[in-house]
mmCIF file with all atom_site columns, C-alpha atoms in Angstrom:
data_model
loop_
_atom_site.group_PDB
_atom_site.id
_atom_site.type_symbol
_atom_site.label_atom_id
_atom_site.label_alt_id
_atom_site.label_comp_id
_atom_site.label_asym_id
_atom_site.label_entity_id
_atom_site.label_seq_id
_atom_site.pdbx_PDB_ins_code
_atom_site.Cartn_x
_atom_site.Cartn_y
_atom_site.Cartn_z
_atom_site.occupancy
_atom_site.B_iso_or_equiv
_atom_site.pdbx_formal_charge
_atom_site.auth_seq_id
_atom_site.auth_comp_id
_atom_site.auth_asym_id
_atom_site.auth_atom_id
_atom_site.pdbx_PDB_model_num
ATOM 1   C CA . ASN N 1 1   ? -88.123  -22.966 29.915 1.00 74.00 ? 1   ASN N CA 1
ATOM 2   C CA . ALA N 1 2   ? -92.003  -23.029 29.911 1.00 81.00 ? 2   ALA N CA 1
ATOM 3   C CA . GLY N 1 3   ? -92.052  -20.050 27.445 1.00 94.00 ? 3   GLY N CA 1
ATOM 4   C CA . VAL N 1 4   ? -95.014  -18.194 27.572 1.00 97.00 ? 4   VAL N CA 1
ATOM 5   C CA . THR N 1 5   ? -97.962  -19.559 29.597 1.00 97.00 ? 5   THR N CA 1
ATOM 6   C CA . GLN N 1 6   ? -101.713 -18.517 29.692 1.00 97.00 ? 6   GLN N CA 1
ATOM 7   C CA . THR N 1 7   ? -104.535 -19.352 32.123 1.00 97.00 ? 7   THR N CA 1
ATOM 8   C CA . PRO N 1 8   ? -107.468 -20.290 31.849 1.00 97.00 ? 8   PRO N CA 1
ATOM 9   C CA . LYS N 1 9   ? -107.468 -22.144 28.548 1.00 96.00 ? 9   LYS N CA 1
ATOM 10  C CA . PHE N 1 10  ? -111.313 -21.549 28.303 1.00 97.00 ? 10  PHE N CA 1
ATOM 11  C CA . GLN N 1 11  ? -113.746 -19.321 29.945 1.00 97.00 ? 11  GLN N CA 1
ATOM 12  C CA . VAL N 1 12  ? -117.393 -18.623 29.825 1.00 97.00 ? 12  VAL N CA 1
ATOM 13  C CA . LEU N 1 13  ? -118.678 -15.440 31.083 1.00 97.00 ? 13  LEU N CA 1
ATOM 14  C CA . LYS N 1 14  ? -121.942 -13.643 31.534 1.00 97.00 ? 14  LYS N CA 1
ATOM 15  C CA . THR N 1 15  ? -122.386 -10.379 30.300 1.00 97.00 ? 15  THR N CA 1
ATOM 16  C CA . GLY N 1 16  ? -121.544 -7.826  33.055 1.00 97.00 ? 16  GLY N CA 1
ATOM 17  C CA . GLN N 1 17  ? -119.041 -10.019 34.581 1.00 97.00 ? 17  GLN N CA 1
ATOM 18  C CA . SER N 1 18  ? -115.324 -9.444  35.261 1.00 96.00 ? 18  SER N CA 1
ATOM 19  C CA . MET N 1 19  ? -112.249 -11.657 35.169 1.00 96.00 ? 19  MET N CA 1
ATOM 20  C CA . THR N 1 20  ? -108.516 -11.562 34.553 1.00 97.00 ? 20  THR N CA 1
ATOM 21  C CA . LEU N 1 21  ? -106.607 -13.543 31.923 1.00 98.00 ? 21  LEU N CA 1
ATOM 22  C CA . GLN N 1 22  ? -103.139 -14.480 32.977 1.00 98.00 ? 22  GLN N CA 1
ATOM 23  C CA . CYS N 1 23  ? -99.909  -14.332 31.442 1.00 98.00 ? 23  CYS N CA 1
ATOM 24  C CA . ALA N 1 24  ? -96.363  -15.233 32.323 1.00 98.00 ? 24  ALA N CA 1
ATOM 25  C CA . GLN N 1 25  ? -93.123  -15.663 30.610 1.00 97.00 ? 25  GLN N CA 1
ATOM 26  C CA . ASP N 1 26  ? -89.774  -17.126 32.093 1.00 96.00 ? 26  ASP N CA 1
ATOM 27  C CA . MET N 1 27  ? -87.601  -15.859 29.307 1.00 96.00 ? 27  MET N CA 1
ATOM 28  C CA . ASN N 1 28  ? -86.834  -12.396 30.924 1.00 95.00 ? 28  ASN N CA 1
ATOM 29  C CA . HIS N 1 29  ? -88.313  -10.603 28.042 1.00 96.00 ? 29  HIS N CA 1
ATOM 30  C CA . GLU N 1 30  ? -89.136  -6.901  28.333 1.00 94.00 ? 30  GLU N CA 1
ATOM 31  C CA . TYR N 1 31  ? -91.665  -6.508  25.879 1.00 94.00 ? 31  TYR N CA 1
ATOM 32  C CA . MET N 1 32  ? -95.122  -8.052  26.423 1.00 96.00 ? 32  MET N CA 1
ATOM 33  C CA . SER N 1 33  ? -98.492  -7.794  24.647 1.00 96.00 ? 33  SER N CA 1
ATOM 34  C CA . TRP N 1 34  ? -101.929 -8.843  24.370 1.00 97.00 ? 34  TRP N CA 1
ATOM 35  C CA . TYR N 1 35  ? -103.934 -9.619  21.264 1.00 97.00 ? 35  TYR N CA 1
ATOM 36  C CA . ARG N 1 36  ? -107.370 -10.857 20.283 1.00 97.00 ? 36  ARG N CA 1
ATOM 37  C CA . GLN N 1 37  ? -107.968 -12.964 17.402 1.00 96.00 ? 37  GLN N CA 1
ATOM 38  C CA . ASP N 1 38  ? -111.344 -13.030 15.596 1.00 95.00 ? 38  ASP N CA 1
ATOM 39  C CA . PRO N 1 39  ? -112.577 -14.956 12.617 1.00 89.00 ? 39  PRO N CA 1
ATOM 40  C CA . GLY N 1 40  ? -111.568 -13.505 9.264  1.00 84.00 ? 40  GLY N CA 1
ATOM 41  C CA . MET N 1 41  ? -109.362 -10.861 10.925 1.00 86.00 ? 41  MET N CA 1
ATOM 42  C CA . GLY N 1 42  ? -105.744 -10.405 11.822 1.00 86.00 ? 42  GLY N CA 1
ATOM 43  C CA . LEU N 1 43  ? -104.443 -10.238 15.336 1.00 92.00 ? 43  LEU N CA 1
ATOM 44  C CA . ARG N 1 44  ? -105.203 -7.153  16.886 1.00 94.00 ? 44  ARG N CA 1
ATOM 45  C CA . LEU N 1 45  ? -103.019 -5.447  19.737 1.00 93.00 ? 45  LEU N CA 1
ATOM 46  C CA . ILE N 1 46  ? -104.928 -4.742  22.714 1.00 96.00 ? 46  ILE N CA 1
ATOM 47  C CA . HIS N 1 47  ? -102.235 -3.438  25.199 1.00 96.00 ? 47  HIS N CA 1
ATOM 48  C CA . TYR N 1 48  ? -98.513  -3.831  25.375 1.00 95.00 ? 48  TYR N CA 1
ATOM 49  C CA . SER N 1 49  ? -95.646  -3.219  28.199 1.00 95.00 ? 49  SER N CA 1
ATOM 50  C CA . VAL N 1 50  ? -92.250  -2.271  27.324 1.00 93.00 ? 50  VAL N CA 1
ATOM 51  C CA . GLY N 1 51  ? -91.024  -3.186  30.706 1.00 93.00 ? 51  GLY N CA 1
ATOM 52  C CA . ALA N 1 52  ? -92.075  -3.395  34.577 1.00 93.00 ? 52  ALA N CA 1
ATOM 53  C CA . GLY N 1 53  ? -94.417  -0.487  35.210 1.00 94.00 ? 53  GLY N CA 1
ATOM 54  C CA . ILE N 1 54  ? -95.001  0.498   31.755 1.00 94.00 ? 54  ILE N CA 1
ATOM 55  C CA . THR N 1 55  ? -98.033  0.061   29.797 1.00 95.00 ? 55  THR N CA 1
ATOM 56  C CA . ASP N 1 56  ? -99.649  1.417   26.905 1.00 93.00 ? 56  ASP N CA 1
ATOM 57  C CA . GLN N 1 57  ? -102.790 1.023   24.670 1.00 93.00 ? 57  GLN N CA 1
ATOM 58  C CA . GLY N 1 58  ? -102.851 -0.831  21.361 1.00 92.00 ? 58  GLY N CA 1
ATOM 59  C CA . GLU N 1 59  ? -105.384 -0.757  18.594 1.00 90.00 ? 59  GLU N CA 1
ATOM 60  C CA . VAL N 1 60  ? -108.295 -2.085  20.486 1.00 95.00 ? 60  VAL N CA 1
ATOM 61  C CA . PRO N 1 61  ? -107.939 -1.046  24.228 1.00 96.00 ? 61  PRO N CA 1
ATOM 62  C CA . ASN N 1 62  ? -111.532 -0.424  25.362 1.00 96.00 ? 62  ASN N CA 1
ATOM 63  C CA . GLY N 1 63  ? -112.969 -2.605  27.901 1.00 96.00 ? 63  GLY N CA 1
ATOM 64  C CA . TYR N 1 64  ? -109.799 -4.117  29.114 1.00 97.00 ? 64  TYR N CA 1
ATOM 65  C CA . ASN N 1 65  ? -106.988 -3.068  31.654 1.00 97.00 ? 65  ASN N CA 1
ATOM 66  C CA . VAL N 1 66  ? -103.497 -4.209  32.225 1.00 97.00 ? 66  VAL N CA 1
ATOM 67  C CA . SER N 1 67  ? -100.713 -3.996  34.734 1.00 96.00 ? 67  SER N CA 1
ATOM 68  C CA . ARG N 1 68  ? -97.071  -4.993  34.688 1.00 97.00 ? 68  ARG N CA 1
ATOM 69  C CA . SER N 1 69  ? -95.878  -5.172  38.532 1.00 96.00 ? 69  SER N CA 1
ATOM 70  C CA . THR N 1 70  ? -92.851  -7.788  37.425 1.00 96.00 ? 70  THR N CA 1
ATOM 71  C CA . THR N 1 71  ? -91.103  -8.609  34.320 1.00 96.00 ? 71  THR N CA 1
ATOM 72  C CA . GLU N 1 72  ? -92.666  -11.906 34.284 1.00 97.00 ? 72  GLU N CA 1
ATOM 73  C CA . ASP N 1 73  ? -96.310  -11.309 34.385 1.00 97.00 ? 73  ASP N CA 1
ATOM 74  C CA . PHE N 1 74  ? -98.751  -9.409  32.316 1.00 98.00 ? 74  PHE N CA 1
ATOM 75  C CA . PRO N 1 75  ? -102.484 -10.083 33.327 1.00 98.00 ? 75  PRO N CA 1
ATOM 76  C CA . LEU N 1 76  ? -105.381 -8.798  31.189 1.00 98.00 ? 76  LEU N CA 1
ATOM 77  C CA . ARG N 1 77  ? -108.448 -7.834  32.937 1.00 97.00 ? 77  ARG N CA 1
ATOM 78  C CA . LEU N 1 78  ? -111.876 -7.371  31.505 1.00 96.00 ? 78  LEU N CA 1
ATOM 79  C CA . LEU N 1 79  ? -113.825 -4.965  33.624 1.00 92.00 ? 79  LEU N CA 1
ATOM 80  C CA . SER N 1 80  ? -117.420 -5.878  32.571 1.00 96.00 ? 80  SER N CA 1
ATOM 81  C CA . ALA N 1 81  ? -117.433 -8.252  29.801 1.00 96.00 ? 81  ALA N CA 1
ATOM 82  C CA . ALA N 1 82  ? -119.617 -7.899  26.714 1.00 97.00 ? 82  ALA N CA 1
ATOM 83  C CA . PRO N 1 83  ? -120.629 -10.419 23.920 1.00 97.00 ? 83  PRO N CA 1
ATOM 84  C CA . SER N 1 84  ? -118.197 -8.338  21.504 1.00 96.00 ? 84  SER N CA 1
ATOM 85  C CA . GLN N 1 85  ? -115.282 -9.617  23.804 1.00 97.00 ? 85  GLN N CA 1
ATOM 86  C CA . THR N 1 86  ? -115.906 -13.152 22.607 1.00 97.00 ? 86  THR N CA 1
ATOM 87  C CA . SER N 1 87  ? -112.712 -13.900 21.113 1.00 97.00 ? 87  SER N CA 1
ATOM 88  C CA . VAL N 1 88  ? -109.206 -15.812 21.337 1.00 97.00 ? 88  VAL N CA 1
ATOM 89  C CA . TYR N 1 89  ? -106.726 -13.900 23.131 1.00 98.00 ? 89  TYR N CA 1
ATOM 90  C CA . PHE N 1 90  ? -102.966 -14.494 23.024 1.00 98.00 ? 90  PHE N CA 1
ATOM 91  C CA . CYS N 1 91  ? -100.208 -13.087 25.129 1.00 98.00 ? 91  CYS N CA 1
ATOM 92  C CA . ALA N 1 92  ? -96.731  -12.778 23.510 1.00 96.00 ? 92  ALA N CA 1
ATOM 93  C CA . SER N 1 93  ? -93.504  -11.565 24.783 1.00 96.00 ? 93  SER N CA 1
ATOM 94  C CA . SER N 1 94  ? -90.259  -10.645 23.339 1.00 93.00 ? 94  SER N CA 1
ATOM 95  C CA . ARG N 1 95  ? -86.622  -9.478  24.011 1.00 92.00 ? 95  ARG N CA 1
ATOM 96  C CA . ARG N 1 96  ? -86.965  -6.292  22.450 1.00 84.00 ? 96  ARG N CA 1
ATOM 97  C CA . ARG N 1 97  ? -90.161  -4.530  20.507 1.00 80.00 ? 97  ARG N CA 1
ATOM 98  C CA . GLU N 1 98  ? -88.913  -5.368  17.033 1.00 78.00 ? 98  GLU N CA 1
ATOM 99  C CA . GLY N 1 99  ? -87.516  -9.020  18.153 1.00 83.00 ? 99  GLY N CA 1
ATOM 100 C CA . GLU N 1 100 ? -89.086  -12.467 17.387 1.00 87.00 ? 100 GLU N CA 1
ATOM 101 C CA . GLN N 1 101 ? -92.302  -12.668 19.471 1.00 91.00 ? 101 GLN N CA 1
ATOM 102 C CA . TYR N 1 102 ? -93.333  -15.786 21.392 1.00 95.00 ? 102 TYR N CA 1
ATOM 103 C CA . PHE N 1 103 ? -96.893  -16.444 21.791 1.00 96.00 ? 103 PHE N CA 1
ATOM 104 C CA . GLY N 1 104 ? -98.678  -18.290 24.253 1.00 97.00 ? 104 GLY N CA 1
ATOM 105 C CA . PRO N 1 105 ? -101.358 -20.825 23.487 1.00 96.00 ? 105 PRO N CA 1
ATOM 106 C CA . GLY N 1 106 ? -104.218 -18.566 23.914 1.00 97.00 ? 106 GLY N CA 1
ATOM 107 C CA . THR N 1 107 ? -107.511 -18.342 25.897 1.00 97.00 ? 107 THR N CA 1
ATOM 108 C CA . ARG N 1 108 ? -110.723 -18.912 24.334 1.00 97.00 ? 108 ARG N CA 1
ATOM 109 C CA . LEU N 1 109 ? -113.259 -16.478 25.932 1.00 97.00 ? 109 LEU N CA 1
ATOM 110 C CA . THR N 1 110 ? -117.196 -16.712 25.292 1.00 97.00 ? 110 THR N CA 1
ATOM 111 C CA . VAL N 1 111 ? -119.185 -14.035 26.692 1.00 97.00 ? 111 VAL N CA 1
ATOM 112 C CA . THR N 1 112 ? -123.009 -14.736 26.787 1.00 96.00 ? 112 THR N CA 1
ATOM 113 C CA . LYS E 2 1   ? -103.112 3.114   5.280  1.00 79.00 ? 1   LYS E CA 1
ATOM 114 C CA . ASN E 2 2   ? -101.159 0.221   6.631  1.00 80.00 ? 2   ASN E CA 1
ATOM 115 C CA . GLN E 2 3   ? -102.171 -3.063  5.385  1.00 90.00 ? 3   GLN E CA 1
ATOM 116 C CA . VAL E 2 4   ? -101.027 -6.650  4.993  1.00 95.00 ? 4   VAL E CA 1
ATOM 117 C CA . GLU E 2 5   ? -102.894 -8.899  2.491  1.00 96.00 ? 5   GLU E CA 1
ATOM 118 C CA . GLN E 2 6   ? -102.452 -12.567 2.035  1.00 97.00 ? 6   GLN E CA 1
ATOM 119 C CA . SER E 2 7   ? -103.384 -14.856 -0.772 1.00 96.00 ? 7   SER E CA 1
ATOM 120 C CA . PRO E 2 8   ? -104.896 -17.282 -1.213 1.00 97.00 ? 8   PRO E CA 1
ATOM 121 C CA . GLN E 2 9   ? -107.162 -17.433 1.637  1.00 96.00 ? 9   GLN E CA 1
ATOM 122 C CA . SER E 2 10  ? -106.980 -21.040 1.660  1.00 97.00 ? 10  SER E CA 1
ATOM 123 C CA . LEU E 2 11  ? -105.224 -23.829 -0.299 1.00 97.00 ? 11  LEU E CA 1
ATOM 124 C CA . ILE E 2 12  ? -105.394 -27.714 -0.362 1.00 98.00 ? 12  ILE E CA 1
ATOM 125 C CA . ILE E 2 13  ? -102.326 -29.507 -1.741 1.00 98.00 ? 13  ILE E CA 1
ATOM 126 C CA . LEU E 2 14  ? -101.377 -33.178 -1.953 1.00 98.00 ? 14  LEU E CA 1
ATOM 127 C CA . GLU E 2 15  ? -98.830  -34.345 0.480  1.00 98.00 ? 15  GLU E CA 1
ATOM 128 C CA . GLY E 2 16  ? -95.207  -34.037 -1.236 1.00 98.00 ? 16  GLY E CA 1
ATOM 129 C CA . LYS E 2 17  ? -96.048  -31.274 -3.313 1.00 98.00 ? 17  LYS E CA 1
ATOM 130 C CA . ASN E 2 18  ? -94.709  -27.863 -3.098 1.00 98.00 ? 18  ASN E CA 1
ATOM 131 C CA . CYS E 2 19  ? -96.651  -24.479 -2.653 1.00 98.00 ? 19  CYS E CA 1
ATOM 132 C CA . THR E 2 20  ? -96.162  -20.727 -2.429 1.00 98.00 ? 20  THR E CA 1
ATOM 133 C CA . LEU E 2 21  ? -98.237  -18.304 -0.111 1.00 98.00 ? 21  LEU E CA 1
ATOM 134 C CA . GLN E 2 22  ? -97.997  -14.462 -0.836 1.00 98.00 ? 22  GLN E CA 1
ATOM 135 C CA . CYS E 2 23  ? -98.145  -11.536 1.021  1.00 98.00 ? 23  CYS E CA 1
ATOM 136 C CA . ASN E 2 24  ? -98.422  -7.884  -0.043 1.00 98.00 ? 24  ASN E CA 1
ATOM 137 C CA . TYR E 2 25  ? -98.180  -5.045  2.246  1.00 96.00 ? 25  TYR E CA 1
ATOM 138 C CA . THR E 2 26  ? -98.277  -1.197  2.185  1.00 94.00 ? 26  THR E CA 1
ATOM 139 C CA . VAL E 2 27  ? -96.710  -0.713  5.805  1.00 90.00 ? 27  VAL E CA 1
ATOM 140 C CA . SER E 2 28  ? -94.250  2.100   5.897  1.00 88.00 ? 28  SER E CA 1
ATOM 141 C CA . PRO E 2 29  ? -91.613  2.769   6.998  1.00 90.00 ? 29  PRO E CA 1
ATOM 142 C CA . PHE E 2 30  ? -90.809  -0.921  6.799  1.00 90.00 ? 30  PHE E CA 1
ATOM 143 C CA . SER E 2 31  ? -88.693  -2.606  9.747  1.00 90.00 ? 31  SER E CA 1
ATOM 144 C CA . ASN E 2 32  ? -89.137  -6.131  9.058  1.00 92.00 ? 32  ASN E CA 1
ATOM 145 C CA . LEU E 2 33  ? -91.505  -8.994  7.901  1.00 95.00 ? 33  LEU E CA 1
ATOM 146 C CA . ARG E 2 34  ? -92.249  -12.263 9.739  1.00 95.00 ? 34  ARG E CA 1
ATOM 147 C CA . TRP E 2 35  ? -93.940  -15.387 8.757  1.00 97.00 ? 35  TRP E CA 1
ATOM 148 C CA . TYR E 2 36  ? -95.815  -17.290 11.566 1.00 97.00 ? 36  TYR E CA 1
ATOM 149 C CA . LYS E 2 37  ? -97.322  -20.925 11.437 1.00 97.00 ? 37  LYS E CA 1
ATOM 150 C CA . GLN E 2 38  ? -100.274 -21.315 13.617 1.00 97.00 ? 38  GLN E CA 1
ATOM 151 C CA . ASP E 2 39  ? -101.870 -24.856 14.246 1.00 96.00 ? 39  ASP E CA 1
ATOM 152 C CA . THR E 2 40  ? -105.583 -24.940 14.936 1.00 93.00 ? 40  THR E CA 1
ATOM 153 C CA . GLY E 2 41  ? -106.159 -24.193 18.740 1.00 91.00 ? 41  GLY E CA 1
ATOM 154 C CA . ARG E 2 42  ? -102.581 -22.852 19.269 1.00 94.00 ? 42  ARG E CA 1
ATOM 155 C CA . GLY E 2 43  ? -100.606 -19.716 19.294 1.00 95.00 ? 43  GLY E CA 1
ATOM 156 C CA . PRO E 2 44  ? -98.496  -18.561 16.258 1.00 96.00 ? 44  PRO E CA 1
ATOM 157 C CA . VAL E 2 45  ? -95.049  -19.699 16.161 1.00 96.00 ? 45  VAL E CA 1
ATOM 158 C CA . SER E 2 46  ? -92.270  -17.860 14.210 1.00 94.00 ? 46  SER E CA 1
ATOM 159 C CA . LEU E 2 47  ? -90.728  -19.208 11.050 1.00 96.00 ? 47  LEU E CA 1
ATOM 160 C CA . THR E 2 48  ? -88.758  -16.506 9.644  1.00 95.00 ? 48  THR E CA 1
ATOM 161 C CA . ILE E 2 49  ? -87.986  -12.569 10.168 1.00 93.00 ? 49  ILE E CA 1
ATOM 162 C CA . MET E 2 50  ? -86.574  -10.594 7.583  1.00 94.00 ? 50  MET E CA 1
ATOM 163 C CA . THR E 2 51  ? -85.217  -7.098  7.493  1.00 92.00 ? 51  THR E CA 1
ATOM 164 C CA . PHE E 2 52  ? -84.839  -4.789  4.513  1.00 86.00 ? 52  PHE E CA 1
ATOM 165 C CA . SER E 2 53  ? -81.554  -5.838  3.500  1.00 89.00 ? 53  SER E CA 1
ATOM 166 C CA . GLU E 2 54  ? -82.656  -9.727  3.414  1.00 91.00 ? 54  GLU E CA 1
ATOM 167 C CA . ASN E 2 55  ? -84.226  -11.037 0.187  1.00 92.00 ? 55  ASN E CA 1
ATOM 168 C CA . THR E 2 56  ? -84.518  -14.720 1.045  1.00 96.00 ? 56  THR E CA 1
ATOM 169 C CA . LYS E 2 57  ? -84.281  -16.821 4.301  1.00 96.00 ? 57  LYS E CA 1
ATOM 170 C CA . SER E 2 58  ? -84.881  -20.407 5.019  1.00 96.00 ? 58  SER E CA 1
ATOM 171 C CA . ASN E 2 59  ? -85.993  -22.519 8.130  1.00 95.00 ? 59  ASN E CA 1
ATOM 172 C CA . GLY E 2 60  ? -86.022  -26.446 6.883  1.00 96.00 ? 60  GLY E CA 1
ATOM 173 C CA . ARG E 2 61  ? -88.705  -26.714 4.089  1.00 97.00 ? 61  ARG E CA 1
ATOM 174 C CA . TYR E 2 62  ? -89.774  -23.197 4.629  1.00 98.00 ? 62  TYR E CA 1
ATOM 175 C CA . THR E 2 63  ? -88.232  -20.498 2.478  1.00 98.00 ? 63  THR E CA 1
ATOM 176 C CA . ALA E 2 64  ? -89.374  -17.069 2.719  1.00 98.00 ? 64  ALA E CA 1
ATOM 177 C CA . THR E 2 65  ? -88.607  -14.217 0.038  1.00 97.00 ? 65  THR E CA 1
ATOM 178 C CA . LEU E 2 66  ? -88.724  -10.485 0.289  1.00 97.00 ? 66  LEU E CA 1
ATOM 179 C CA . ASP E 2 67  ? -88.948  -7.807  -2.438 1.00 95.00 ? 67  ASP E CA 1
ATOM 180 C CA . ALA E 2 68  ? -88.894  -4.502  -0.456 1.00 91.00 ? 68  ALA E CA 1
ATOM 181 C CA . ASP E 2 69  ? -89.162  -2.678  -3.646 1.00 92.00 ? 69  ASP E CA 1
ATOM 182 C CA . THR E 2 70  ? -92.610  -4.000  -4.714 1.00 95.00 ? 70  THR E CA 1
ATOM 183 C CA . LYS E 2 71  ? -93.683  -4.721  -1.084 1.00 95.00 ? 71  LYS E CA 1
ATOM 184 C CA . GLN E 2 72  ? -94.015  -8.275  -1.525 1.00 97.00 ? 72  GLN E CA 1
ATOM 185 C CA . SER E 2 73  ? -93.203  -11.518 0.177  1.00 98.00 ? 73  SER E CA 1
ATOM 186 C CA . SER E 2 74  ? -93.637  -15.259 -0.594 1.00 98.00 ? 74  SER E CA 1
ATOM 187 C CA . LEU E 2 75  ? -93.297  -18.348 1.692  1.00 98.00 ? 75  LEU E CA 1
ATOM 188 C CA . HIS E 2 76  ? -92.516  -21.531 -0.312 1.00 98.00 ? 76  HIS E CA 1
ATOM 189 C CA . ILE E 2 77  ? -93.041  -24.945 1.314  1.00 98.00 ? 77  ILE E CA 1
ATOM 190 C CA . THR E 2 78  ? -91.177  -27.771 -0.120 1.00 98.00 ? 78  THR E CA 1
ATOM 191 C CA . ALA E 2 79  ? -92.191  -31.618 -0.081 1.00 98.00 ? 79  ALA E CA 1
ATOM 192 C CA . SER E 2 80  ? -95.378  -30.654 2.075  1.00 97.00 ? 80  SER E CA 1
ATOM 193 C CA . GLN E 2 81  ? -96.080  -32.895 4.974  1.00 98.00 ? 81  GLN E CA 1
ATOM 194 C CA . LEU E 2 82  ? -99.547  -33.570 6.782  1.00 98.00 ? 82  LEU E CA 1
ATOM 195 C CA . SER E 2 83  ? -98.052  -31.594 9.645  1.00 97.00 ? 83  SER E CA 1
ATOM 196 C CA . ASP E 2 84  ? -97.873  -28.597 7.447  1.00 98.00 ? 84  ASP E CA 1
ATOM 197 C CA . SER E 2 85  ? -101.505 -27.986 7.565  1.00 98.00 ? 85  SER E CA 1
ATOM 198 C CA . ALA E 2 86  ? -101.995 -24.654 9.638  1.00 97.00 ? 86  ALA E CA 1
ATOM 199 C CA . SER E 2 87  ? -102.770 -21.260 8.904  1.00 97.00 ? 87  SER E CA 1
ATOM 200 C CA . TYR E 2 88  ? -99.763  -19.147 7.939  1.00 98.00 ? 88  TYR E CA 1
ATOM 201 C CA . ILE E 2 89  ? -99.669  -15.560 8.905  1.00 97.00 ? 89  ILE E CA 1
ATOM 202 C CA . CYS E 2 90  ? -97.698  -12.640 7.317  1.00 97.00 ? 90  CYS E CA 1
ATOM 203 C CA . VAL E 2 91  ? -96.721  -9.871  9.996  1.00 95.00 ? 91  VAL E CA 1
ATOM 204 C CA . VAL E 2 92  ? -95.047  -6.635  8.976  1.00 94.00 ? 92  VAL E CA 1
ATOM 205 C CA . SER E 2 93  ? -93.415  -4.303  11.712 1.00 91.00 ? 93  SER E CA 1
ATOM 206 C CA . ARG E 2 94  ? -93.144  -0.685  10.990 1.00 88.00 ? 94  ARG E CA 1
ATOM 207 C CA . THR E 2 95  ? -90.041  1.512   12.268 1.00 84.00 ? 95  THR E CA 1
ATOM 208 C CA . GLY E 2 96  ? -90.843  3.450   15.401 1.00 76.00 ? 96  GLY E CA 1
ATOM 209 C CA . ALA E 2 97  ? -94.325  1.830   15.923 1.00 71.00 ? 97  ALA E CA 1
ATOM 210 C CA . ASN E 2 98  ? -95.365  -0.492  18.613 1.00 71.00 ? 98  ASN E CA 1
ATOM 211 C CA . ASN E 2 99  ? -98.069  -2.406  16.753 1.00 72.00 ? 99  ASN E CA 1
ATOM 212 C CA . LEU E 2 100 ? -97.434  -4.879  14.271 1.00 86.00 ? 100 LEU E CA 1
ATOM 213 C CA . PHE E 2 101 ? -99.576  -5.275  11.368 1.00 91.00 ? 101 PHE E CA 1
ATOM 214 C CA . PHE E 2 102 ? -101.216 -8.775  10.666 1.00 93.00 ? 102 PHE E CA 1
ATOM 215 C CA . GLY E 2 103 ? -102.326 -10.369 7.847  1.00 95.00 ? 103 GLY E CA 1
ATOM 216 C CA . THR E 2 104 ? -105.598 -12.603 7.949  1.00 95.00 ? 104 THR E CA 1
ATOM 217 C CA . GLY E 2 105 ? -103.544 -15.691 7.055  1.00 96.00 ? 105 GLY E CA 1
ATOM 218 C CA . THR E 2 106 ? -103.484 -18.505 4.486  1.00 97.00 ? 106 THR E CA 1
ATOM 219 C CA . ARG E 2 107 ? -105.046 -21.613 5.638  1.00 97.00 ? 107 ARG E CA 1
ATOM 220 C CA . LEU E 2 108 ? -103.230 -24.461 4.115  1.00 98.00 ? 108 LEU E CA 1
ATOM 221 C CA . THR E 2 109 ? -104.593 -28.128 4.189  1.00 98.00 ? 109 THR E CA 1
ATOM 222 C CA . VAL E 2 110 ? -102.231 -30.993 3.143  1.00 98.00 ? 110 VAL E CA 1
ATOM 223 C CA . ILE E 2 111 ? -104.166 -34.223 2.223  1.00 98.00 ? 111 ILE E CA 1
ATOM 224 C CA . PRO E 2 112 ? -102.660 -37.527 1.815  1.00 96.00 ? 112 PRO E CA 1
#
């Protein structure tokens, strides 16, 4: 099993550009989520999904969109990048909402 | 307010020594408490998950304790190794909620 994979590993965007961060898992997990990690702060939940076709907002959803067309994939879209979105982004999955979460390796995003 | 606080923020110890990291939380109603290890540039990896009824759980040289009455947890690392150098994150889950509450982590450095 590859576990949770994320691409790209690094990305630099200019303000106003859009892009999609990819996340995939091969463990048949129903629950997937996106977090951002900023210096001096705990991970914060952006969006999550409890299964294919179902998504919901987390703590900091503004400026981000998600979709879940399959169990395996959960892409995160930045609509119009802003410097405040400079962060490290982690995707995670678990068999159920309160189960053990498996994190991807992260995407380091810089917006200039 | 639901919060998770960890101490110390950072810690330096000699290889072979033991150490204990602390986590205090105010999350309610409590579901479970997790400890994660995050190596630099990597995603968090689960060490232990404890529910209300569990007051201690071990994973190799890592032993976590939970006192649900005082809302405190500790992570004890025995006979530290250089590979233990990482951030250790305490995470608390609230019953019925979709988000997890993350501490800001303790940065542990093990020196030879």
